[in-house]
PDB file of N, CA and C in Angstrom:
ATOM      1  N   PRO A  75      -5.522   4.104   2.458  1.00  0.00           N
ATOM      2  CA  PRO A  75      -4.444   5.005   2.838  1.00  0.00           C
ATOM      3  C   PRO A  75      -3.760   5.591   1.607  1.00  0.00           C
ATOM      4  N   THR A  76      -2.964   6.599   1.790  1.00  0.00           N
ATOM      5  CA  THR A  76      -2.217   7.191   0.678  1.00  0.00           C
ATOM      6  C   THR A  76      -0.774   6.717   0.635  1.00  0.00           C
ATOM      7  N   SER A  77      -0.414   5.825   1.578  1.00  0.00           N
ATOM      8  CA  SER A  77       0.911   5.216   1.537  1.00  0.00           C
ATOM      9  C   SER A  77       0.856   3.857   2.231  1.00  0.00           C
ATOM     10  N   GLY A  78       1.807   2.999   1.899  1.00  0.00           N
ATOM     11  CA  GLY A  78       1.864   1.685   2.518  1.00  0.00           C
ATOM     12  C   GLY A  78       2.969   0.855   1.901  1.00  0.00           C
ATOM     13  N   ARG A  79       3.134  -0.345   2.428  1.00  0.00           N
ATOM     14  CA  ARG A  79       4.130  -1.273   1.905  1.00  0.00           C
ATOM     15  C   ARG A  79       3.492  -2.650   1.771  1.00  0.00           C
ATOM     16  N   GLU A  80       4.285  -3.638   1.436  1.00  0.00           N
ATOM     17  CA  GLU A  80       3.774  -4.990   1.221  1.00  0.00           C
ATOM     18  C   GLU A  80       2.792  -5.381   2.327  1.00  0.00           C
ATOM     19  N   GLY A  81       1.617  -5.879   1.909  1.00  0.00           N
ATOM     20  CA  GLY A  81       0.588  -6.298   2.858  1.00  0.00           C
ATOM     21  C   GLY A  81      -0.465  -5.245   3.136  1.00  0.00           C
ATOM     22  N   THR A  82      -0.227  -3.993   2.728  1.00  0.00           N
ATOM     23  CA  THR A  82      -1.205  -2.924   2.945  1.00  0.00           C
ATOM     24  C   THR A  82      -2.417  -3.160   2.064  1.00  0.00           C
ATOM     25  N   ARG A  83      -3.600  -3.040   2.660  1.00  0.00           N
ATOM     26  CA  ARG A  83      -4.845  -3.166   1.883  1.00  0.00           C
ATOM     27  C   ARG A  83      -5.324  -1.794   1.453  1.00  0.00           C
ATOM     28  N   LEU A  84      -5.706  -1.696   0.194  1.00  0.00           N
ATOM     29  CA  LEU A  84      -6.240  -0.453  -0.353  1.00  0.00           C
ATOM     30  C   LEU A  84      -7.709  -0.645  -0.669  1.00  0.00           C
ATOM     31  N   VAL A  85      -8.499   0.361  -0.398  1.00  0.00           N
ATOM     32  CA  VAL A  85      -9.892   0.391  -0.822  1.00  0.00           C
ATOM     33  C   VAL A  85     -10.006   1.571  -1.778  1.00  0.00           C
ATOM     34  N   ILE A  86     -10.268   1.266  -3.020  1.00  0.00           N
ATOM     35  CA  ILE A  86     -10.367   2.272  -4.073  1.00  0.00           C
ATOM     36  C   ILE A  86     -11.842   2.459  -4.382  1.00  0.00           C
ATOM     37  N   THR A  87     -12.332   3.669  -4.221  1.00  0.00           N
ATOM     38  CA  THR A  87     -13.739   3.937  -4.495  1.00  0.00           C
ATOM     39  C   THR A  87     -13.857   4.862  -5.698  1.00  0.00           C
ATOM     40  N   GLY A  88     -14.929   4.708  -6.428  1.00  0.00           N
ATOM     41  CA  GLY A  88     -15.143   5.532  -7.601  1.00  0.00           C
ATOM     42  C   GLY A  88     -16.521   5.274  -8.182  1.00  0.00           C
ATOM     43  N   PHE A  89     -16.714   5.719  -9.385  1.00  0.00           N
ATOM     44  CA  PHE A  89     -17.986   5.575 -10.079  1.00  0.00           C
ATOM     45  C   PHE A  89     -17.734   4.941 -11.426  1.00  0.00           C
ATOM     46  N   ASP A  90     -18.489   3.892 -11.726  1.00  0.00           N
ATOM     47  CA  ASP A  90     -18.415   3.242 -13.033  1.00  0.00           C
ATOM     48  C   ASP A  90     -17.014   2.693 -13.334  1.00  0.00           C
ATOM     49  N   LEU A  91     -16.375   2.083 -12.320  1.00  0.00           N
ATOM     50  CA  LEU A  91     -15.016   1.565 -12.474  1.00  0.00           C
ATOM     51  C   LEU A  91     -14.929   0.440 -13.506  1.00  0.00           C
ATOM     52  N   ILE A  92     -15.980  -0.350 -13.621  1.00  0.00           N
ATOM     53  CA  ILE A  92     -15.989  -1.470 -14.569  1.00  0.00           C
ATOM     54  C   ILE A  92     -16.584  -1.053 -15.903  1.00  0.00           C
ATOM     55  N   SER A  93     -17.330   0.038 -15.912  1.00  0.00           N
ATOM     56  CA  SER A  93     -18.005   0.543 -17.102  1.00  0.00           C
ATOM     57  C   SER A  93     -18.972  -0.526 -17.621  1.00  0.00           C
ATOM     58  N   SER A  94     -18.877  -0.889 -18.887  1.00  0.00           N
ATOM     59  CA  SER A  94     -19.794  -1.893 -19.440  1.00  0.00           C
ATOM     60  C   SER A  94     -19.254  -3.309 -19.293  1.00  0.00           C
ATOM     61  N   GLY A  95     -18.126  -3.457 -18.627  1.00  0.00           N
ATOM     62  CA  GLY A  95     -17.522  -4.775 -18.440  1.00  0.00           C
ATOM     63  C   GLY A  95     -18.152  -5.547 -17.295  1.00  0.00           C
ATOM     64  N   LYS A  96     -17.540  -6.680 -16.971  1.00  0.00           N
ATOM     65  CA  LYS A  96     -18.057  -7.541 -15.912  1.00  0.00           C
ATOM     66  C   LYS A  96     -17.154  -7.587 -14.688  1.00  0.00           C
ATOM     67  N   THR A  97     -15.875  -7.203 -14.861  1.00  0.00           N
ATOM     68  CA  THR A  97     -14.950  -7.327 -13.744  1.00  0.00           C
ATOM     69  C   THR A  97     -13.758  -6.391 -13.927  1.00  0.00           C
ATOM     70  N   VAL A  98     -12.976  -6.280 -12.873  1.00  0.00           N
ATOM     71  CA  VAL A  98     -11.707  -5.557 -12.932  1.00  0.00           C
ATOM     72  C   VAL A  98     -10.632  -6.577 -13.299  1.00  0.00           C
ATOM     73  N   SER A  99      -9.849  -6.283 -14.335  1.00  0.00           N
ATOM     74  CA  SER A  99      -8.824  -7.231 -14.762  1.00  0.00           C
ATOM     75  C   SER A  99      -7.444  -6.887 -14.203  1.00  0.00           C
ATOM     76  N   ASP A 100      -7.233  -5.621 -13.794  1.00  0.00           N
ATOM     77  CA  ASP A 100      -5.932  -5.249 -13.249  1.00  0.00           C
ATOM     78  C   ASP A 100      -6.063  -3.984 -12.411  1.00  0.00           C
ATOM     79  N   VAL A 101      -5.292  -3.944 -11.323  1.00  0.00           N
ATOM     80  CA  VAL A 101      -5.123  -2.736 -10.528  1.00  0.00           C
ATOM     81  C   VAL A 101      -3.623  -2.517 -10.429  1.00  0.00           C
ATOM     82  N   SER A 102      -3.183  -1.285 -10.702  1.00  0.00           N
ATOM     83  CA  SER A 102      -1.754  -0.989 -10.706  1.00  0.00           C
ATOM     84  C   SER A 102      -1.435   0.242  -9.885  1.00  0.00           C
ATOM     85  N   ILE A 103      -0.238   0.215  -9.306  1.00  0.00           N
ATOM     86  CA  ILE A 103       0.355   1.405  -8.721  1.00  0.00           C
ATOM     87  C   ILE A 103       1.589   1.671  -9.552  1.00  0.00           C
ATOM     88  N   GLY A 104       1.603   2.814 -10.221  1.00  0.00           N
ATOM     89  CA  GLY A 104       2.641   3.059 -11.217  1.00  0.00           C
ATOM     90  C   GLY A 104       2.499   2.000 -12.298  1.00  0.00           C
ATOM     91  N   SER A 105       3.572   1.309 -12.612  1.00  0.00           N
ATOM     92  CA  SER A 105       3.504   0.252 -13.631  1.00  0.00           C
ATOM     93  C   SER A 105       3.438  -1.146 -13.014  1.00  0.00           C
ATOM     94  N   ASP A 106       3.278  -1.224 -11.687  1.00  0.00           N
ATOM     95  CA  ASP A 106       3.271  -2.512 -10.990  1.00  0.00           C
ATOM     96  C   ASP A 106       1.862  -2.959 -10.632  1.00  0.00           C
ATOM     97  N   SER A 107       1.491  -4.163 -11.072  1.00  0.00           N
ATOM     98  CA  SER A 107       0.182  -4.716 -10.728  1.00  0.00           C
ATOM     99  C   SER A 107       0.159  -5.096  -9.255  1.00  0.00           C
ATOM    100  N   ILE A 108      -1.012  -4.897  -8.638  1.00  0.00           N
ATOM    101  CA  ILE A 108      -1.196  -5.304  -7.249  1.00  0.00           C
ATOM    102  C   ILE A 108      -2.313  -6.337  -7.187  1.00  0.00           C
ATOM    103  N   THR A 109      -2.459  -7.000  -6.058  1.00  0.00           N
ATOM    104  CA  THR A 109      -3.373  -8.131  -5.916  1.00  0.00           C
ATOM    105  C   THR A 109      -4.808  -7.669  -5.695  1.00  0.00           C
ATOM    106  N   ILE A 110      -5.720  -8.084  -6.577  1.00  0.00           N
ATOM    107  CA  ILE A 110      -7.138  -7.757  -6.438  1.00  0.00           C
ATOM    108  C   ILE A 110      -7.769  -8.743  -5.463  1.00  0.00           C
ATOM    109  N   ILE A 111      -8.463  -8.212  -4.451  1.00  0.00           N
ATOM    110  CA  ILE A 111      -9.173  -9.052  -3.482  1.00  0.00           C
ATOM    111  C   ILE A 111     -10.642  -9.136  -3.859  1.00  0.00           C
ATOM    112  N   SER A 112     -11.243  -7.999  -4.137  1.00  0.00           N
ATOM    113  CA  SER A 112     -12.643  -7.968  -4.574  1.00  0.00           C
ATOM    114  C   SER A 112     -12.864  -6.699  -5.384  1.00  0.00           C
ATOM    115  N   ALA A 113     -13.885  -6.718  -6.225  1.00  0.00           N
ATOM    116  CA  ALA A 113     -14.146  -5.552  -7.063  1.00  0.00           C
ATOM    117  C   ALA A 113     -15.597  -5.530  -7.515  1.00  0.00           C
ATOM    118  N   ASN A 114     -16.140  -4.335  -7.578  1.00  0.00           N
ATOM    119  CA  ASN A 114     -17.429  -4.104  -8.233  1.00  0.00           C
ATOM    120  C   ASN A 114     -17.349  -2.742  -8.922  1.00  0.00           C
ATOM    121  N   ASN A 115     -18.449  -2.233  -9.379  1.00  0.00           N
ATOM    122  CA  ASN A 115     -18.446  -1.016 -10.184  1.00  0.00           C
ATOM    123  C   ASN A 115     -18.066   0.238  -9.404  1.00  0.00           C
ATOM    124  N   SER A 116     -18.107   0.177  -8.056  1.00  0.00           N
ATOM    125  CA  SER A 116     -17.807   1.376  -7.277  1.00  0.00           C
ATOM    126  C   SER A 116     -16.728   1.191  -6.204  1.00  0.00           C
ATOM    127  N   VAL A 117     -16.341  -0.060  -5.916  1.00  0.00           N
ATOM    128  CA  VAL A 117     -15.317  -0.308  -4.892  1.00  0.00           C
ATOM    129  C   VAL A 117     -14.396  -1.439  -5.338  1.00  0.00           C
ATOM    130  N   VAL A 118     -13.102  -1.187  -5.240  1.00  0.00           N
ATOM    131  CA  VAL A 118     -12.106  -2.227  -5.501  1.00  0.00           C
ATOM    132  C   VAL A 118     -11.253  -2.350  -4.244  1.00  0.00           C
ATOM    133  N   GLU A 119     -11.101  -3.569  -3.756  1.00  0.00           N
ATOM    134  CA  GLU A 119     -10.225  -3.816  -2.627  1.00  0.00           C
ATOM    135  C   GLU A 119      -9.021  -4.587  -3.156  1.00  0.00           C
ATOM    136  N   ALA A 120      -7.816  -4.116  -2.803  1.00  0.00           N
ATOM    137  CA  ALA A 120      -6.594  -4.728  -3.312  1.00  0.00           C
ATOM    138  C   ALA A 120      -5.531  -4.717  -2.220  1.00  0.00           C
ATOM    139  N   GLU A 121      -4.506  -5.544  -2.414  1.00  0.00           N
ATOM    140  CA  GLU A 121      -3.410  -5.628  -1.441  1.00  0.00           C
ATOM    141  C   GLU A 121      -2.082  -5.459  -2.152  1.00  0.00           C
ATOM    142  N   LEU A 122      -1.183  -4.720  -1.515  1.00  0.00           N
ATOM    143  CA  LEU A 122       0.143  -4.504  -2.090  1.00  0.00           C
ATOM    144  C   LEU A 122       1.013  -5.734  -1.953  1.00  0.00           C
ATOM    145  N   PRO A 123       1.524  -6.262  -3.048  1.00  0.00           N
ATOM    146  CA  PRO A 123       2.565  -7.288  -2.966  1.00  0.00           C
ATOM    147  C   PRO A 123       3.901  -6.562  -2.790  1.00  0.00           C
ATOM    148  N   ALA A 124       4.995  -7.278  -2.828  1.00  0.00           N
ATOM    149  CA  ALA A 124       6.317  -6.651  -2.758  1.00  0.00           C
ATOM    150  C   ALA A 124       6.597  -5.978  -4.102  1.00  0.00           C
ATOM    151  N   ILE A 125       6.572  -4.651  -4.113  1.00  0.00           N
ATOM    152  CA  ILE A 125       6.893  -3.887  -5.318  1.00  0.00           C
ATOM    153  C   ILE A 125       7.888  -2.792  -4.922  1.00  0.00           C
ATOM    154  N   PRO A 126       8.595  -2.226  -5.892  1.00  0.00           N
ATOM    155  CA  PRO A 126       9.597  -1.206  -5.577  1.00  0.00           C
ATOM    156  C   PRO A 126       8.991   0.040  -4.931  1.00  0.00           C
ATOM    157  N   GLU A 127       9.806   0.743  -4.133  1.00  0.00           N
ATOM    158  CA  GLU A 127       9.377   2.001  -3.532  1.00  0.00           C
ATOM    159  C   GLU A 127       9.040   2.991  -4.635  1.00  0.00           C
ATOM    160  N   GLN A 128       7.968   3.776  -4.406  1.00  0.00           N
ATOM    161  CA  GLN A 128       7.534   4.781  -5.366  1.00  0.00           C
ATOM    162  C   GLN A 128       6.965   5.962  -4.599  1.00  0.00           C
ATOM    163  N   THR A 129       7.121   7.146  -5.146  1.00  0.00           N
ATOM    164  CA  THR A 129       6.553   8.350  -4.549  1.00  0.00           C
ATOM    165  C   THR A 129       5.585   8.972  -5.540  1.00  0.00           C
ATOM    166  N   ASN A 130       4.436   9.440  -5.049  1.00  0.00           N
ATOM    167  CA  ASN A 130       3.426  10.093  -5.895  1.00  0.00           C
ATOM    168  C   ASN A 130       3.043   9.248  -7.104  1.00  0.00           C
ATOM    169  N   ALA A 131       2.801   7.967  -6.869  1.00  0.00           N
ATOM    170  CA  ALA A 131       2.457   7.050  -7.953  1.00  0.00           C
ATOM    171  C   ALA A 131       0.985   7.177  -8.340  1.00  0.00           C
ATOM    172  N   THR A 132       0.695   6.837  -9.574  1.00  0.00           N
ATOM    173  CA  THR A 132      -0.672   6.815 -10.086  1.00  0.00           C
ATOM    174  C   THR A 132      -1.296   5.457  -9.786  1.00  0.00           C
ATOM    175  N   VAL A 133      -2.535   5.474  -9.303  1.00  0.00           N
ATOM    176  CA  VAL A 133      -3.296   4.243  -9.079  1.00  0.00           C
ATOM    177  C   VAL A 133      -4.276   4.114 -10.237  1.00  0.00           C
ATOM    178  N   SER A 134      -4.271   2.955 -10.906  1.00  0.00           N
ATOM    179  CA  SER A 134      -5.174   2.750 -12.035  1.00  0.00           C
ATOM    180  C   SER A 134      -5.932   1.435 -11.891  1.00  0.00           C
ATOM    181  N   VAL A 135      -7.158   1.464 -12.394  1.00  0.00           N
ATOM    182  CA  VAL A 135      -8.046   0.295 -12.395  1.00  0.00           C
ATOM    183  C   VAL A 135      -8.418   0.021 -13.842  1.00  0.00           C
ATOM    184  N   LEU A 136      -8.169  -1.206 -14.301  1.00  0.00           N
ATOM    185  CA  LEU A 136      -8.463  -1.596 -15.676  1.00  0.00           C
ATOM    186  C   LEU A 136      -9.591  -2.615 -15.673  1.00  0.00           C
ATOM    187  N   SER A 137     -10.644  -2.342 -16.441  1.00  0.00           N
ATOM    188  CA  SER A 137     -11.755  -3.296 -16.532  1.00  0.00           C
ATOM    189  C   SER A 137     -11.473  -4.322 -17.616  1.00  0.00           C
ATOM    190  N   ASP A 138     -12.265  -5.379 -17.633  1.00  0.00           N
ATOM    191  CA  ASP A 138     -12.082  -6.438 -18.630  1.00  0.00           C
ATOM    192  C   ASP A 138     -12.405  -5.994 -20.050  1.00  0.00           C
ATOM    193  N   VAL A 139     -13.023  -4.825 -20.218  1.00  0.00           N
ATOM    194  CA  VAL A 139     -13.292  -4.309 -21.562  1.00  0.00           C
ATOM    195  C   VAL A 139     -12.342  -3.171 -21.930  1.00  0.00           C
ATOM    196  N   GLY A 140     -11.293  -2.982 -21.119  1.00  0.00           N
ATOM    197  CA  GLY A 140     -10.258  -2.014 -21.449  1.00  0.00           C
ATOM    198  C   GLY A 140     -10.462  -0.611 -20.916  1.00  0.00           C
ATOM    199  N   THR A 141     -11.515  -0.381 -20.149  1.00  0.00           N
ATOM    200  CA  THR A 141     -11.737   0.937 -19.566  1.00  0.00           C
ATOM    201  C   THR A 141     -10.754   1.157 -18.425  1.00  0.00           C
ATOM    202  N   ILE A 142     -10.097   2.307 -18.425  1.00  0.00           N
ATOM    203  CA  ILE A 142      -9.121   2.617 -17.378  1.00  0.00           C
ATOM    204  C   ILE A 142      -9.619   3.786 -16.549  1.00  0.00           C
ATOM    205  N   SER A 143      -9.627   3.595 -15.233  1.00  0.00           N
ATOM    206  CA  SER A 143      -9.901   4.677 -14.291  1.00  0.00           C
ATOM    207  C   SER A 143      -8.619   4.913 -13.527  1.00  0.00           C
ATOM    208  N   LEU A 144      -8.206   6.169 -13.387  1.00  0.00           N
ATOM    209  CA  LEU A 144      -6.964   6.403 -12.672  1.00  0.00           C
ATOM    210  C   LEU A 144      -6.997   7.686 -11.867  1.00  0.00           C
ATOM    211  N   LYS A 145      -6.122   7.724 -10.877  1.00  0.00           N
ATOM    212  CA  LYS A 145      -5.908   8.910 -10.047  1.00  0.00           C
ATOM    213  C   LYS A 145      -4.400   9.101  -9.985  1.00  0.00           C
ATOM    214  N   ALA A 146      -3.926  10.227 -10.510  1.00  0.00           N
ATOM    215  CA  ALA A 146      -2.484  10.481 -10.595  1.00  0.00           C
ATOM    216  C   ALA A 146      -1.925  11.023  -9.285  1.00  0.00           C
ATOM    217  N   ASN A 147      -0.651  10.733  -9.044  1.00  0.00           N
ATOM    218  CA  ASN A 147       0.111  11.299  -7.929  1.00  0.00           C
ATOM    219  C   ASN A 147      -0.578  11.138  -6.578  1.00  0.00           C
ATOM    220  N   ILE A 148      -1.071   9.936  -6.292  1.00  0.00           N
ATOM    221  CA  ILE A 148      -1.895   9.736  -5.103  1.00  0.00           C
ATOM    222  C   ILE A 148      -1.310   8.770  -4.075  1.00  0.00           C
ATOM    223  N   PHE A 149      -0.352   7.904  -4.455  1.00  0.00           N
ATOM    224  CA  PHE A 149       0.072   6.858  -3.533  1.00  0.00           C
ATOM    225  C   PHE A 149       1.594   6.757  -3.456  1.00  0.00           C
ATOM    226  N   THR A 150       2.084   6.489  -2.254  1.00  0.00           N
ATOM    227  CA  THR A 150       3.511   6.275  -2.025  1.00  0.00           C
ATOM    228  C   THR A 150       3.730   4.865  -1.514  1.00  0.00           C
ATOM    229  N   VAL A 151       4.553   4.108  -2.221  1.00  0.00           N
ATOM    230  CA  VAL A 151       4.918   2.758  -1.790  1.00  0.00           C
ATOM    231  C   VAL A 151       6.172   2.883  -0.933  1.00  0.00           C
ATOM    232  N   LEU A 152       6.058   2.442   0.311  1.00  0.00           N
ATOM    233  CA  LEU A 152       7.161   2.536   1.255  1.00  0.00           C
ATOM    234  C   LEU A 152       7.995   1.266   1.238  1.00  0.00           C
ATOM    235  N   GLY A 153       9.255   1.406   1.535  1.00  0.00           N
ATOM    236  CA  GLY A 153      10.122   0.247   1.670  1.00  0.00           C
ATOM    237  C   GLY A 153       9.897  -0.416   3.020  1.00  0.00           C
ATOM    238  N   ALA A 154      10.540  -1.524   3.210  1.00  0.00           N
ATOM    239  CA  ALA A 154      10.447  -2.243   4.482  1.00  0.00           C
ATOM    240  C   ALA A 154      11.035  -1.394   5.598  1.00  0.00           C
ATOM    241  N   GLY A 155      10.549  -1.608   6.799  1.00  0.00           N
ATOM    242  CA  GLY A 155      11.120  -0.927   7.954  1.00  0.00           C
ATOM    243  C   GLY A 155      12.570  -1.337   8.159  1.00  0.00           C
ATOM    244  N   ARG A 156      13.373  -0.393   8.592  1.00  0.00           N
ATOM    245  CA  ARG A 156      14.795  -0.672   8.804  1.00  0.00           C
ATOM    246  C   ARG A 156      15.215  -0.165  10.177  1.00  0.00           C
ATOM    247  N   ILE A 157      15.907  -1.010  10.913  1.00  0.00           N
ATOM    248  CA  ILE A 157      16.491  -0.600  12.197  1.00  0.00           C
ATOM    249  C   ILE A 157      17.936  -0.219  11.926  1.00  0.00           C
ATOM    250  N   ASN A 158      18.283   1.030  12.233  1.00  0.00           N
ATOM    251  CA  ASN A 158      19.648   1.512  12.023  1.00  0.00           C
ATOM    252  C   ASN A 158      20.506   1.369  13.275  1.00  0.00           C
ATOM    253  N   SER A 159      19.883   1.519  14.443  1.00  0.00           N
ATOM    254  CA  SER A 159      20.651   1.354  15.681  1.00  0.00           C
ATOM    255  C   SER A 159      19.730   0.969  16.836  1.00  0.00           C
ATOM    256  N   ILE A 160      20.308   0.303  17.820  1.00  0.00           N
ATOM    257  CA  ILE A 160      19.617  -0.106  19.041  1.00  0.00           C
ATOM    258  C   ILE A 160      20.495   0.324  20.214  1.00  0.00           C
ATOM    259  N   GLN A 161      19.883   1.045  21.171  1.00  0.00           N
ATOM    260  CA  GLN A 161      20.634   1.495  22.347  1.00  0.00           C
ATOM    261  C   GLN A 161      19.848   1.186  23.606  1.00  0.00           C
ATOM    262  N   PRO A 162      20.386   0.635  24.601  1.00  0.00           N
ATOM    263  CA  PRO A 162      21.725   0.048  24.665  1.00  0.00           C
ATOM    264  C   PRO A 162      21.751  -1.296  23.945  1.00  0.00           C
ATOM    265  N   SER A 163      22.927  -1.829  23.743  1.00  0.00           N
ATOM    266  CA  SER A 163      23.061  -3.101  23.035  1.00  0.00           C
ATOM    267  C   SER A 163      22.802  -4.294  23.942  1.00  0.00           C
ATOM    268  N   SER A 164      22.718  -4.070  25.247  1.00  0.00           N
ATOM    269  CA  SER A 164      22.378  -5.141  26.184  1.00  0.00           C
ATOM    270  C   SER A 164      21.775  -4.514  27.440  1.00  0.00           C
ATOM    271  N   GLY A 165      21.108  -5.329  28.220  1.00  0.00           N
ATOM    272  CA  GLY A 165      20.508  -4.832  29.450  1.00  0.00           C
ATOM    273  C   GLY A 165      19.717  -5.920  30.134  1.00  0.00           C
ATOM    274  N   LYS A 166      19.213  -5.614  31.327  1.00  0.00           N
ATOM    275  CA  LYS A 166      18.412  -6.576  32.081  1.00  0.00           C
ATOM    276  C   LYS A 166      16.928  -6.292  31.857  1.00  0.00           C
ATOM    277  N   LEU A 167      16.089  -7.170  32.335  1.00  0.00           N
ATOM    278  CA  LEU A 167      14.646  -7.020  32.215  1.00  0.00           C
ATOM    279  C   LEU A 167      14.231  -5.647  32.718  1.00  0.00           C
ATOM    280  N   GLY A 168      13.444  -4.940  31.933  1.00  0.00           N
ATOM    281  CA  GLY A 168      12.977  -3.612  32.315  1.00  0.00           C
ATOM    282  C   GLY A 168      13.806  -2.478  31.746  1.00  0.00           C
ATOM    283  N   THR A 169      14.927  -2.787  31.087  1.00  0.00           N
ATOM    284  CA  THR A 169      15.780  -1.757  30.502  1.00  0.00           C
ATOM    285  C   THR A 169      15.051  -1.096  29.336  1.00  0.00           C
ATOM    286  N   LEU A 170      15.017   0.223  29.306  1.00  0.00           N
ATOM    287  CA  LEU A 170      14.429   0.977  28.206  1.00  0.00           C
ATOM    288  C   LEU A 170      15.340   0.857  26.990  1.00  0.00           C
ATOM    289  N   VAL A 171      14.784   0.464  25.858  1.00  0.00           N
ATOM    290  CA  VAL A 171      15.549   0.266  24.630  1.00  0.00           C
ATOM    291  C   VAL A 171      15.048   1.265  23.592  1.00  0.00           C
ATOM    292  N   THR A 172      15.969   1.933  22.920  1.00  0.00           N
ATOM    293  CA  THR A 172      15.631   2.894  21.872  1.00  0.00           C
ATOM    294  C   THR A 172      16.031   2.319  20.516  1.00  0.00           C
ATOM    295  N   LEU A 173      15.076   2.282  19.586  1.00  0.00           N
ATOM    296  CA  LEU A 173      15.326   1.849  18.209  1.00  0.00           C
ATOM    297  C   LEU A 173      15.313   3.077  17.318  1.00  0.00           C
ATOM    298  N   VAL A 174      16.301   3.222  16.470  1.00  0.00           N
ATOM    299  CA  VAL A 174      16.353   4.314  15.510  1.00  0.00           C
ATOM    300  C   VAL A 174      16.364   3.682  14.127  1.00  0.00           C
ATOM    301  N   GLY A 175      15.483   4.184  13.241  1.00  0.00           N
ATOM    302  CA  GLY A 175      15.426   3.615  11.898  1.00  0.00           C
ATOM    303  C   GLY A 175      14.458   4.352  11.008  1.00  0.00           C
ATOM    304  N   GLU A 176      13.937   3.630  10.024  1.00  0.00           N
ATOM    305  CA  GLU A 176      13.067   4.212   9.001  1.00  0.00           C
ATOM    306  C   GLU A 176      11.856   3.332   8.748  1.00  0.00           C
ATOM    307  N   ASN A 177      10.761   3.953   8.359  1.00  0.00           N
ATOM    308  CA  ASN A 177       9.545   3.271   7.892  1.00  0.00           C
ATOM    309  C   ASN A 177       8.973   2.276   8.892  1.00  0.00           C
ATOM    310  N   PHE A 178       9.096   2.560  10.178  1.00  0.00           N
ATOM    311  CA  PHE A 178       8.535   1.658  11.189  1.00  0.00           C
ATOM    312  C   PHE A 178       7.018   1.542  11.074  1.00  0.00           C
ATOM    313  N   LEU A 179       6.339   2.616  10.733  1.00  0.00           N
ATOM    314  CA  LEU A 179       4.880   2.610  10.692  1.00  0.00           C
ATOM    315  C   LEU A 179       4.325   1.982   9.423  1.00  0.00           C
ATOM    316  N   GLY A 180       5.082   1.953   8.358  1.00  0.00           N
ATOM    317  CA  GLY A 180       4.652   1.317   7.113  1.00  0.00           C
ATOM    318  C   GLY A 180       3.347   1.862   6.571  1.00  0.00           C
ATOM    319  N   GLY A 181       3.091   3.139   6.769  1.00  0.00           N
ATOM    320  CA  GLY A 181       1.852   3.750   6.299  1.00  0.00           C
ATOM    321  C   GLY A 181       0.775   3.777   7.368  1.00  0.00           C
ATOM    322  N   GLY A 182       1.026   3.123   8.501  1.00  0.00           N
ATOM    323  CA  GLY A 182       0.070   3.125   9.606  1.00  0.00           C
ATOM    324  C   GLY A 182       0.255   4.342  10.486  1.00  0.00           C
ATOM    325  N   GLN A 183      -0.424   4.339  11.628  1.00  0.00           N
ATOM    326  CA  GLN A 183      -0.370   5.496  12.511  1.00  0.00           C
ATOM    327  C   GLN A 183       0.270   5.200  13.866  1.00  0.00           C
ATOM    328  N   SER A 184       0.478   3.931  14.191  1.00  0.00           N
ATOM    329  CA  SER A 184       1.093   3.592  15.469  1.00  0.00           C
ATOM    330  C   SER A 184       1.754   2.229  15.389  1.00  0.00           C
ATOM    331  N   ILE A 185       2.621   1.965  16.357  1.00  0.00           N
ATOM    332  CA  ILE A 185       3.270   0.666  16.477  1.00  0.00           C
ATOM    333  C   ILE A 185       2.543  -0.109  17.556  1.00  0.00           C
ATOM    334  N   GLU A 186       2.120  -1.314  17.244  1.00  0.00           N
ATOM    335  CA  GLU A 186       1.338  -2.107  18.210  1.00  0.00           C
ATOM    336  C   GLU A 186       2.213  -2.848  19.193  1.00  0.00           C
ATOM    337  N   ASN A 187       3.292  -3.466  18.745  1.00  0.00           N
ATOM    338  CA  ASN A 187       4.206  -4.157  19.653  1.00  0.00           C
ATOM    339  C   ASN A 187       5.494  -4.499  18.942  1.00  0.00           C
TER     340      ASN A 187
END
């Protein structure tokens, strides 16, 4: 995806990401390292830890021999979802409840439950 928050998995594809090295030593969004799950010369899978919100951040892959592959202005780190209001504040079973807030989707496309 091009946006997400803590727990979002990224699949980074490219060519010669490791170059002459043996592994990926770091994956970063902006200046923040993210968790590497798996990596080879053409695909890196990583997961976002809790890092600050960022807009149009650069994603970079660093190999163990110092080769850097990057894509600028490609990813947005979203903050946690926030509920600003709930209406009504009480009700019986079956009452329709409206939540108003921010970042409910967290980079996804729908709310499951």
